PDB file of C-alpha atoms in Angstrom:
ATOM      1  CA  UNK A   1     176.999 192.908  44.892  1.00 43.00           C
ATOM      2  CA  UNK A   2     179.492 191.984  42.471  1.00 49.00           C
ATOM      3  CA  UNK A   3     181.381 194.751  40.094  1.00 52.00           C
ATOM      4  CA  UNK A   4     182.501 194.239  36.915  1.00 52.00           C
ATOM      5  CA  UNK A   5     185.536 195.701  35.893  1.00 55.00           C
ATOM      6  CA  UNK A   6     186.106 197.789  32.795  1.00 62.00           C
ATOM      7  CA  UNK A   7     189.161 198.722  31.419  1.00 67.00           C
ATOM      8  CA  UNK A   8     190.042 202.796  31.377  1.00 73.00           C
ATOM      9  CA  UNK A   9     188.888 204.782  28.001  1.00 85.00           C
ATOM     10  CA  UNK A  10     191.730 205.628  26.271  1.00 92.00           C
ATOM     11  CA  UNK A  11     193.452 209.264  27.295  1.00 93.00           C
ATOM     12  CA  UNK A  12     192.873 211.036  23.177  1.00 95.00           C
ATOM     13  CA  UNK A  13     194.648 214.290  23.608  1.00 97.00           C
ATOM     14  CA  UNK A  14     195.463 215.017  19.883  1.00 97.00           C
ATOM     15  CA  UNK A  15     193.055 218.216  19.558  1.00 96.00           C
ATOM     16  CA  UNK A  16     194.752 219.317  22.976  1.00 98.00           C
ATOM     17  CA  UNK A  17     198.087 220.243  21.122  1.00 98.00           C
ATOM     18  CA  UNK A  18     196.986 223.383  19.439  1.00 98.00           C
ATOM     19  CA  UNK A  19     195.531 224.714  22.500  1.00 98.00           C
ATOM     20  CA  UNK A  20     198.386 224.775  24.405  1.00 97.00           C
ATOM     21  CA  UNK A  21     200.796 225.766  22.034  1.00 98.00           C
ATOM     22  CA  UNK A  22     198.631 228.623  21.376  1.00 98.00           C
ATOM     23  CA  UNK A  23     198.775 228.952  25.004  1.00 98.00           C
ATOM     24  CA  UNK A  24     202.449 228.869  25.341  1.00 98.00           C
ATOM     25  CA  UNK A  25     203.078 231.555  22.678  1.00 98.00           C
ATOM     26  CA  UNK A  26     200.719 233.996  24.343  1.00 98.00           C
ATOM     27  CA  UNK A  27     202.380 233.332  27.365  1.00 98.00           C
ATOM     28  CA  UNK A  28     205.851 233.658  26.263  1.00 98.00           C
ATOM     29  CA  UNK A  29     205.288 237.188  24.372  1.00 98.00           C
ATOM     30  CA  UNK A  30     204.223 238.603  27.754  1.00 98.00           C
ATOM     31  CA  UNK A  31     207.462 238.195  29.489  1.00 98.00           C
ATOM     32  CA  UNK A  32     209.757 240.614  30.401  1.00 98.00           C
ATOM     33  CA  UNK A  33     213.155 241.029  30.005  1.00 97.00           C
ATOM     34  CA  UNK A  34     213.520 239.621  33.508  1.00 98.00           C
ATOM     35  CA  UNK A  35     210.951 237.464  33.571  1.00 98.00           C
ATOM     36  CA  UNK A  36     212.627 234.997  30.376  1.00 98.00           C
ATOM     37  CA  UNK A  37     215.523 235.008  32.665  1.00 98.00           C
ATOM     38  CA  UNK A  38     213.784 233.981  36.234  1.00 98.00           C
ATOM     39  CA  UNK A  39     215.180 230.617  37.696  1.00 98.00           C
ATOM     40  CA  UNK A  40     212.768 227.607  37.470  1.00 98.00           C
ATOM     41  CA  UNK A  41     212.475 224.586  39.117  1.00 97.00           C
ATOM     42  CA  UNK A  42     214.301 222.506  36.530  1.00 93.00           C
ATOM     43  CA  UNK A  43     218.096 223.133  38.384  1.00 91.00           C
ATOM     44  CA  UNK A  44     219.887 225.189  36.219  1.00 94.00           C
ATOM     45  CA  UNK A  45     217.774 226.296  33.976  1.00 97.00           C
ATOM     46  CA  UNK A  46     216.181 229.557  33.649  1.00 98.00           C
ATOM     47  CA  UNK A  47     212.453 230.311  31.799  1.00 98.00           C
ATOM     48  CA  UNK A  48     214.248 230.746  28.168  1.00 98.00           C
ATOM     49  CA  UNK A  49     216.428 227.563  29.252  1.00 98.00           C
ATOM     50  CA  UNK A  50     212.895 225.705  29.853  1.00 98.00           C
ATOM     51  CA  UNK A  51     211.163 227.330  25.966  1.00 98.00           C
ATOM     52  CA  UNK A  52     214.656 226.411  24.545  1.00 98.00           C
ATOM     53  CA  UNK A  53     214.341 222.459  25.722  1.00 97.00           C
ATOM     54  CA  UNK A  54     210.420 222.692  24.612  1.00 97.00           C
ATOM     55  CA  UNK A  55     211.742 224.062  20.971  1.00 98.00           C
ATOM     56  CA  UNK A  56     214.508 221.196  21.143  1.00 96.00           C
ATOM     57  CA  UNK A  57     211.563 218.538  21.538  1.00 95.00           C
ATOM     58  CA  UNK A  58     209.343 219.831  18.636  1.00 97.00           C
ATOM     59  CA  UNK A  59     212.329 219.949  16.384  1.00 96.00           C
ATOM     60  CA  UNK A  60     213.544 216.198  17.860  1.00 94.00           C
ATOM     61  CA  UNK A  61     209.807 214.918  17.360  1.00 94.00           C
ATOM     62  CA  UNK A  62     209.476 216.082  13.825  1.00 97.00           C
ATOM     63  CA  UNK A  63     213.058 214.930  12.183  1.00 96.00           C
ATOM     64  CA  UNK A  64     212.753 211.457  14.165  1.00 92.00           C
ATOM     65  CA  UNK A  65     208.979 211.049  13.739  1.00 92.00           C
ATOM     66  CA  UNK A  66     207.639 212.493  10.826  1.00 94.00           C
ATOM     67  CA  UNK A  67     210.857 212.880   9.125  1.00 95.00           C
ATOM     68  CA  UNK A  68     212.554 209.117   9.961  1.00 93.00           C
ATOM     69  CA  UNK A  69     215.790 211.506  10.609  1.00 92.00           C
ATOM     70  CA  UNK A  70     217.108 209.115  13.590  1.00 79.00           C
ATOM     71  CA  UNK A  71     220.450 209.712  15.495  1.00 77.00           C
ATOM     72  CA  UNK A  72     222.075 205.948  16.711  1.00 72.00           C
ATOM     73  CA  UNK A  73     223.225 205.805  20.388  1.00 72.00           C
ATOM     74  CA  UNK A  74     224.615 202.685  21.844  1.00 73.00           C
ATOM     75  CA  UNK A  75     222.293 202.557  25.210  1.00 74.00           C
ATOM     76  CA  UNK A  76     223.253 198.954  27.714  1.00 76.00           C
ATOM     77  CA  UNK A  77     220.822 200.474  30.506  1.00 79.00           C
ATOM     78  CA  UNK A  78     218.311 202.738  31.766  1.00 71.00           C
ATOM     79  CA  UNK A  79     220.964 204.864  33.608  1.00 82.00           C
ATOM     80  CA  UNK A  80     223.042 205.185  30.500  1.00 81.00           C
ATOM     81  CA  UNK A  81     219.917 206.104  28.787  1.00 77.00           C
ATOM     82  CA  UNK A  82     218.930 209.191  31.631  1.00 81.00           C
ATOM     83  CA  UNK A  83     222.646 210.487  30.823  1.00 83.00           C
ATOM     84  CA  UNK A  84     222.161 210.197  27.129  1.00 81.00           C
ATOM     85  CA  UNK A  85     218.850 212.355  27.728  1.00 84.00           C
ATOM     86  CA  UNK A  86     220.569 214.458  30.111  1.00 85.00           C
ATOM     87  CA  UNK A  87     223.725 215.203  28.429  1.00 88.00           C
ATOM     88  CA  UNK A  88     221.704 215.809  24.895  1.00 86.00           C
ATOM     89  CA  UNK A  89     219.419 218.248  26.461  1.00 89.00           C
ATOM     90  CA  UNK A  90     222.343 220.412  28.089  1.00 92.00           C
ATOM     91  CA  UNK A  91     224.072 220.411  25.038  1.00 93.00           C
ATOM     92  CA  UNK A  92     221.302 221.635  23.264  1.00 94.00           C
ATOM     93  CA  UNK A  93     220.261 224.341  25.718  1.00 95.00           C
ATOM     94  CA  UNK A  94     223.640 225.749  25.632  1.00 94.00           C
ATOM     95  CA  UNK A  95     223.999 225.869  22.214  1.00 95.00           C
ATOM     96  CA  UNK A  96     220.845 227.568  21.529  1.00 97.00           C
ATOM     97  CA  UNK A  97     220.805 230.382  24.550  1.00 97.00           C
ATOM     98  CA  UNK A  98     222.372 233.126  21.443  1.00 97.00           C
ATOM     99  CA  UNK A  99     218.560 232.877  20.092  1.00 98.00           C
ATOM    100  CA  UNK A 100     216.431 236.403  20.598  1.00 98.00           C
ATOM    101  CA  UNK A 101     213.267 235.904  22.777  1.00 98.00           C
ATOM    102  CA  UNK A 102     211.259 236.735  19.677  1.00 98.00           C
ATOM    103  CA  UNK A 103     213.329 234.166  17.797  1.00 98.00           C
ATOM    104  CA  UNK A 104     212.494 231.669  19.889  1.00 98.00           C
ATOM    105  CA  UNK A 105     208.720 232.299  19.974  1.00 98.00           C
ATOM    106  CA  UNK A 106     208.861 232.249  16.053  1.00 98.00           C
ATOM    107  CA  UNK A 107     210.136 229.096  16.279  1.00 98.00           C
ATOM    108  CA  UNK A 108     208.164 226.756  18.560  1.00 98.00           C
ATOM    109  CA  UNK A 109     204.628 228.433  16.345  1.00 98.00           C
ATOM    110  CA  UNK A 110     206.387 226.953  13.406  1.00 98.00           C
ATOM    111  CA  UNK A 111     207.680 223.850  14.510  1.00 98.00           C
ATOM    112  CA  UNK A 112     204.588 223.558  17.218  1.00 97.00           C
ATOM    113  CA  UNK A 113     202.339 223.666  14.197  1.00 98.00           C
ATOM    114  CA  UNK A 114     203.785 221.448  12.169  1.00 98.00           C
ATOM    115  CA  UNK A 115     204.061 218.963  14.936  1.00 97.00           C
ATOM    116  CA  UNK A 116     200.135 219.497  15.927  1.00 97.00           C
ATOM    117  CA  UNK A 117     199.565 218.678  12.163  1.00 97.00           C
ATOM    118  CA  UNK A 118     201.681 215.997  12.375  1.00 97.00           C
ATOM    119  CA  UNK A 119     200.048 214.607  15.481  1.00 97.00           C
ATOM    120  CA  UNK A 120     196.063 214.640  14.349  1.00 97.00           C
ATOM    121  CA  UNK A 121     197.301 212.786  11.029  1.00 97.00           C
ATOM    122  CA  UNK A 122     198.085 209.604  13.035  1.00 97.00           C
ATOM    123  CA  UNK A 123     195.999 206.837  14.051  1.00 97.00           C
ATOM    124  CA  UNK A 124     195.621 206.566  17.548  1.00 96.00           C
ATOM    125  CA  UNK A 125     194.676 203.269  18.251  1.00 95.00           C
ATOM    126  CA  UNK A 126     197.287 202.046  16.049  1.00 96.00           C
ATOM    127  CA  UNK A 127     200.518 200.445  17.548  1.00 93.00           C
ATOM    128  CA  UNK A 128     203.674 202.219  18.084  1.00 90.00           C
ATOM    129  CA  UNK A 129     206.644 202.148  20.246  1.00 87.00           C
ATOM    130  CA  UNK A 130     206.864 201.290  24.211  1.00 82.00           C
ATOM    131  CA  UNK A 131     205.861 204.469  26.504  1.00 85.00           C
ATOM    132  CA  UNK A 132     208.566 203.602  29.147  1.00 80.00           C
ATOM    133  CA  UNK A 133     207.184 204.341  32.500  1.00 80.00           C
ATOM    134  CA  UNK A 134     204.165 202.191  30.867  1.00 75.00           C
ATOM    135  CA  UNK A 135     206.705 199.281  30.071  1.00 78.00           C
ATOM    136  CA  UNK A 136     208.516 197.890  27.578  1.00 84.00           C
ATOM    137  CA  UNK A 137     206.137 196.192  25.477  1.00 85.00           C
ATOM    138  CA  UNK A 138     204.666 198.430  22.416  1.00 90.00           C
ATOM    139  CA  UNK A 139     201.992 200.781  23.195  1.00 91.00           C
ATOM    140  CA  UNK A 140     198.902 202.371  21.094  1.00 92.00           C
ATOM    141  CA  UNK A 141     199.608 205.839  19.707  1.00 95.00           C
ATOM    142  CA  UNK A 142     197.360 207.782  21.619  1.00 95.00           C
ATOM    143  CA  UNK A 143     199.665 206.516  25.074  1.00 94.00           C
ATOM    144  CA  UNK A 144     202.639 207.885  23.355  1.00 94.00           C
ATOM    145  CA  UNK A 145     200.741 211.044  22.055  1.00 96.00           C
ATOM    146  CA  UNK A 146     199.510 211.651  25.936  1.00 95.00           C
ATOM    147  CA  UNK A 147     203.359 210.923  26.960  1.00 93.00           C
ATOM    148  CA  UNK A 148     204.203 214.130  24.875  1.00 96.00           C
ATOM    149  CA  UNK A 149     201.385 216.215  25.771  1.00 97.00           C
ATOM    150  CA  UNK A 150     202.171 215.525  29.338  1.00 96.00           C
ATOM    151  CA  UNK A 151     205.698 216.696  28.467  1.00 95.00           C
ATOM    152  CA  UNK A 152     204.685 219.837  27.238  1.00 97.00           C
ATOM    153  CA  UNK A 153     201.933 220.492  29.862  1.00 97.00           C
ATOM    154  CA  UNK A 154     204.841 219.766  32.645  1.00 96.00           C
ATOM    155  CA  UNK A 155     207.172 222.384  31.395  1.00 97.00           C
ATOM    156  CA  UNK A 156     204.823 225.579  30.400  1.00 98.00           C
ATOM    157  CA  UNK A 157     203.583 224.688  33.904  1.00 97.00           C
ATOM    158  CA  UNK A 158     207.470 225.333  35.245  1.00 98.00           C
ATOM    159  CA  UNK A 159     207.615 228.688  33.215  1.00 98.00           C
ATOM    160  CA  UNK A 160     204.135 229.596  34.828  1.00 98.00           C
ATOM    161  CA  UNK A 161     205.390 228.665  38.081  1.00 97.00           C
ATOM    162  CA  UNK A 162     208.720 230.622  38.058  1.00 98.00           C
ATOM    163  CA  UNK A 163     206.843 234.068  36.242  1.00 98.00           C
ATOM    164  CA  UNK A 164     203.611 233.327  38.897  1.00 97.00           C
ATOM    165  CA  UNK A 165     200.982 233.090  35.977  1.00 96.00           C
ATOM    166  CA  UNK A 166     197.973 230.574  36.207  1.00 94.00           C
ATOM    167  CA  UNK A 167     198.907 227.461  35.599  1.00 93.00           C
ATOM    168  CA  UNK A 168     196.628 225.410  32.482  1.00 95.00           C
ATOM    169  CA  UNK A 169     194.925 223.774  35.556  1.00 92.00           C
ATOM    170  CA  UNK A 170     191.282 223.505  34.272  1.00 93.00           C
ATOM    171  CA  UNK A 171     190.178 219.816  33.810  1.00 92.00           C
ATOM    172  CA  UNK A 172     190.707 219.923  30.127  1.00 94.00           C
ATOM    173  CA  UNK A 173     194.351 220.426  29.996  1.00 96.00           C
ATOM    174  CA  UNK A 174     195.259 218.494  33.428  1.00 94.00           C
ATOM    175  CA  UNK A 175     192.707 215.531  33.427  1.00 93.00           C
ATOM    176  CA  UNK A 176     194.458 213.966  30.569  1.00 95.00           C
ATOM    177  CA  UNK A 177     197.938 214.396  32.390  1.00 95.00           C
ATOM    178  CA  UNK A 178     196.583 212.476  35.346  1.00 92.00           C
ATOM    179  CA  UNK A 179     195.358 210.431  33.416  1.00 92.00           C
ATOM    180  CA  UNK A 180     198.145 209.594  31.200  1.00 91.00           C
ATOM    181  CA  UNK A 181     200.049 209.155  34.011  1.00 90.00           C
ATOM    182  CA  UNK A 182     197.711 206.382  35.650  1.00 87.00           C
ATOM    183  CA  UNK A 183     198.239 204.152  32.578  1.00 85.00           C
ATOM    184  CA  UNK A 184     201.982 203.820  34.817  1.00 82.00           C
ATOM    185  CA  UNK A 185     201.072 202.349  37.679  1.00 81.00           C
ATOM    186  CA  UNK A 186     200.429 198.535  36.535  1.00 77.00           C
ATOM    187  CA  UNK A 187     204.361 198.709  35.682  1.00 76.00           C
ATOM    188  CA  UNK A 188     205.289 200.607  38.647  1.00 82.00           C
ATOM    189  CA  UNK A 189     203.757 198.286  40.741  1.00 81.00           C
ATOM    190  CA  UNK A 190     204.097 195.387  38.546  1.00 83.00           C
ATOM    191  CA  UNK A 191     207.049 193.771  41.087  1.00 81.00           C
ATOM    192  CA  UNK A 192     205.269 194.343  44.245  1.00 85.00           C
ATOM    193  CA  UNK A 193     203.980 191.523  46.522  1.00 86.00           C
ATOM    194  CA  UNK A 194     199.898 191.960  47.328  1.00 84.00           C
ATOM    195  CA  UNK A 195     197.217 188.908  48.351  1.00 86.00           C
ATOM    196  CA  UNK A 196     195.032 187.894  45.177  1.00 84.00           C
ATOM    197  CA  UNK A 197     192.371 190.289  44.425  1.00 81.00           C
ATOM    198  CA  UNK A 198     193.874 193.107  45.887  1.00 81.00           C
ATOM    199  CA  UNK A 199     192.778 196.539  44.355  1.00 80.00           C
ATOM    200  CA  UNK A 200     194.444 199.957  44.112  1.00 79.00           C
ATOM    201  CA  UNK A 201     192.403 203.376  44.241  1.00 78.00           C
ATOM    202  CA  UNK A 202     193.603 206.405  42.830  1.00 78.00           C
ATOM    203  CA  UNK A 203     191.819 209.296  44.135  1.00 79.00           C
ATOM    204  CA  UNK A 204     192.058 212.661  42.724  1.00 77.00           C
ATOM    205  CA  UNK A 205     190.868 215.662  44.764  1.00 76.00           C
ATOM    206  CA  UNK A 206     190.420 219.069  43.899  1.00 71.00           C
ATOM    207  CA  UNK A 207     188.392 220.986  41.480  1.00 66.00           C
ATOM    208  CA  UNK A 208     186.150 219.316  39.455  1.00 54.00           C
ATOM    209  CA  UNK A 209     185.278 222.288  36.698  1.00 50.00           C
TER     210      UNK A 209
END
């Protein structure tokens, strides 16, 4: 019997942002002392390191998004661009490790509010700029808007990890990062040899509610 094929609903995550900041600041205002400074998997940096690079991205997002506050860099490459990232990140973290815990919490609910507000007043299905590891060309909004929820999902999930807390693994906050992520793999496999009409499954396993 022949199949048609259908083309993957797009992966709207826009409501999702208020959930899990709301889930990061109830998280973070149960640490202990200890527990902000417990090493995660990210090499180097500690649990406040990992809250301090999540408060660098809502404050990055807002001046360069909303704001059209944009910083030039002369980038050749993709491995000039990782140490770009790299190097601005560090320098950021270390700069900001004098703020208080509580500081820091007040922070990311302001700027994490804004930046939710900021989010649900796009239009999704508009076109924006390229999602990289979905290629170069440009890409709807809602791709990039799943690029930064996965961003944020990835990193509460390190500070969850390193304090052993339950991880935001229910289907409604980790289906759209596999999902997000899926929208990848016609670029990642875009310079691979296969026989006409090959097809690739992804299988997921686990959980389903």
């Amino acid at each position: 019997m022949e199949r048609s094929l259908h083309p993957p609903e797009p992966t709207l995550v826009a409501d999702l942002f208020p959930e899990i900041l709301a889930e990061l600041v109830r998280l973070l205002s149960s640490l202990s002392a200890e527990e902000w400074q417990a090493p995660t998997v990210c090499a180097g940096w500690s649990v406040k390191d990992v809250a301090l690079h999540l408060l660098g991205g809502e404050i990055g997002n807002l001046s360069r998004r909303r704001d059209g506050h944009a910083q030039s860099a002369s980038i050749n490459n993709w491995e000039e661009l990782v140490t770009f990232i790299n190097d601005w990140n560090q320098s950021w973290v270390g700069a900001t490790r004098r703020f208080s815990p509580r500081l820091l919490i007040d922070l990311l609910e302001l700027t994490g509010v804004q930046l939710c507000d900021y989010f649900r007043s796009l239009d999704p299905y508009a076109l924006g700029g390229s999602v990289s590891w979905a290629g170069p060309q440009r890409a709807p909004v809602w791709l990039d808007l799943a690029r930064e929820y996965t961003e944020r999902w990835h990193h509460q999930q390190h500070i969850r990890d390193a304090v052993r807390k339950p991880g935001l693994k229910e289907p409604r906050y980790m289906a759209p990062v596999l999902s997000a992520f899926a929208w990848a793999l016609p670029h990642t496999f875009r310079s691979t040899r296969a026989a006409e009409n090959t097809a690739v499954t992804l299988t997921i396993t686990g959980e389903s509610g």
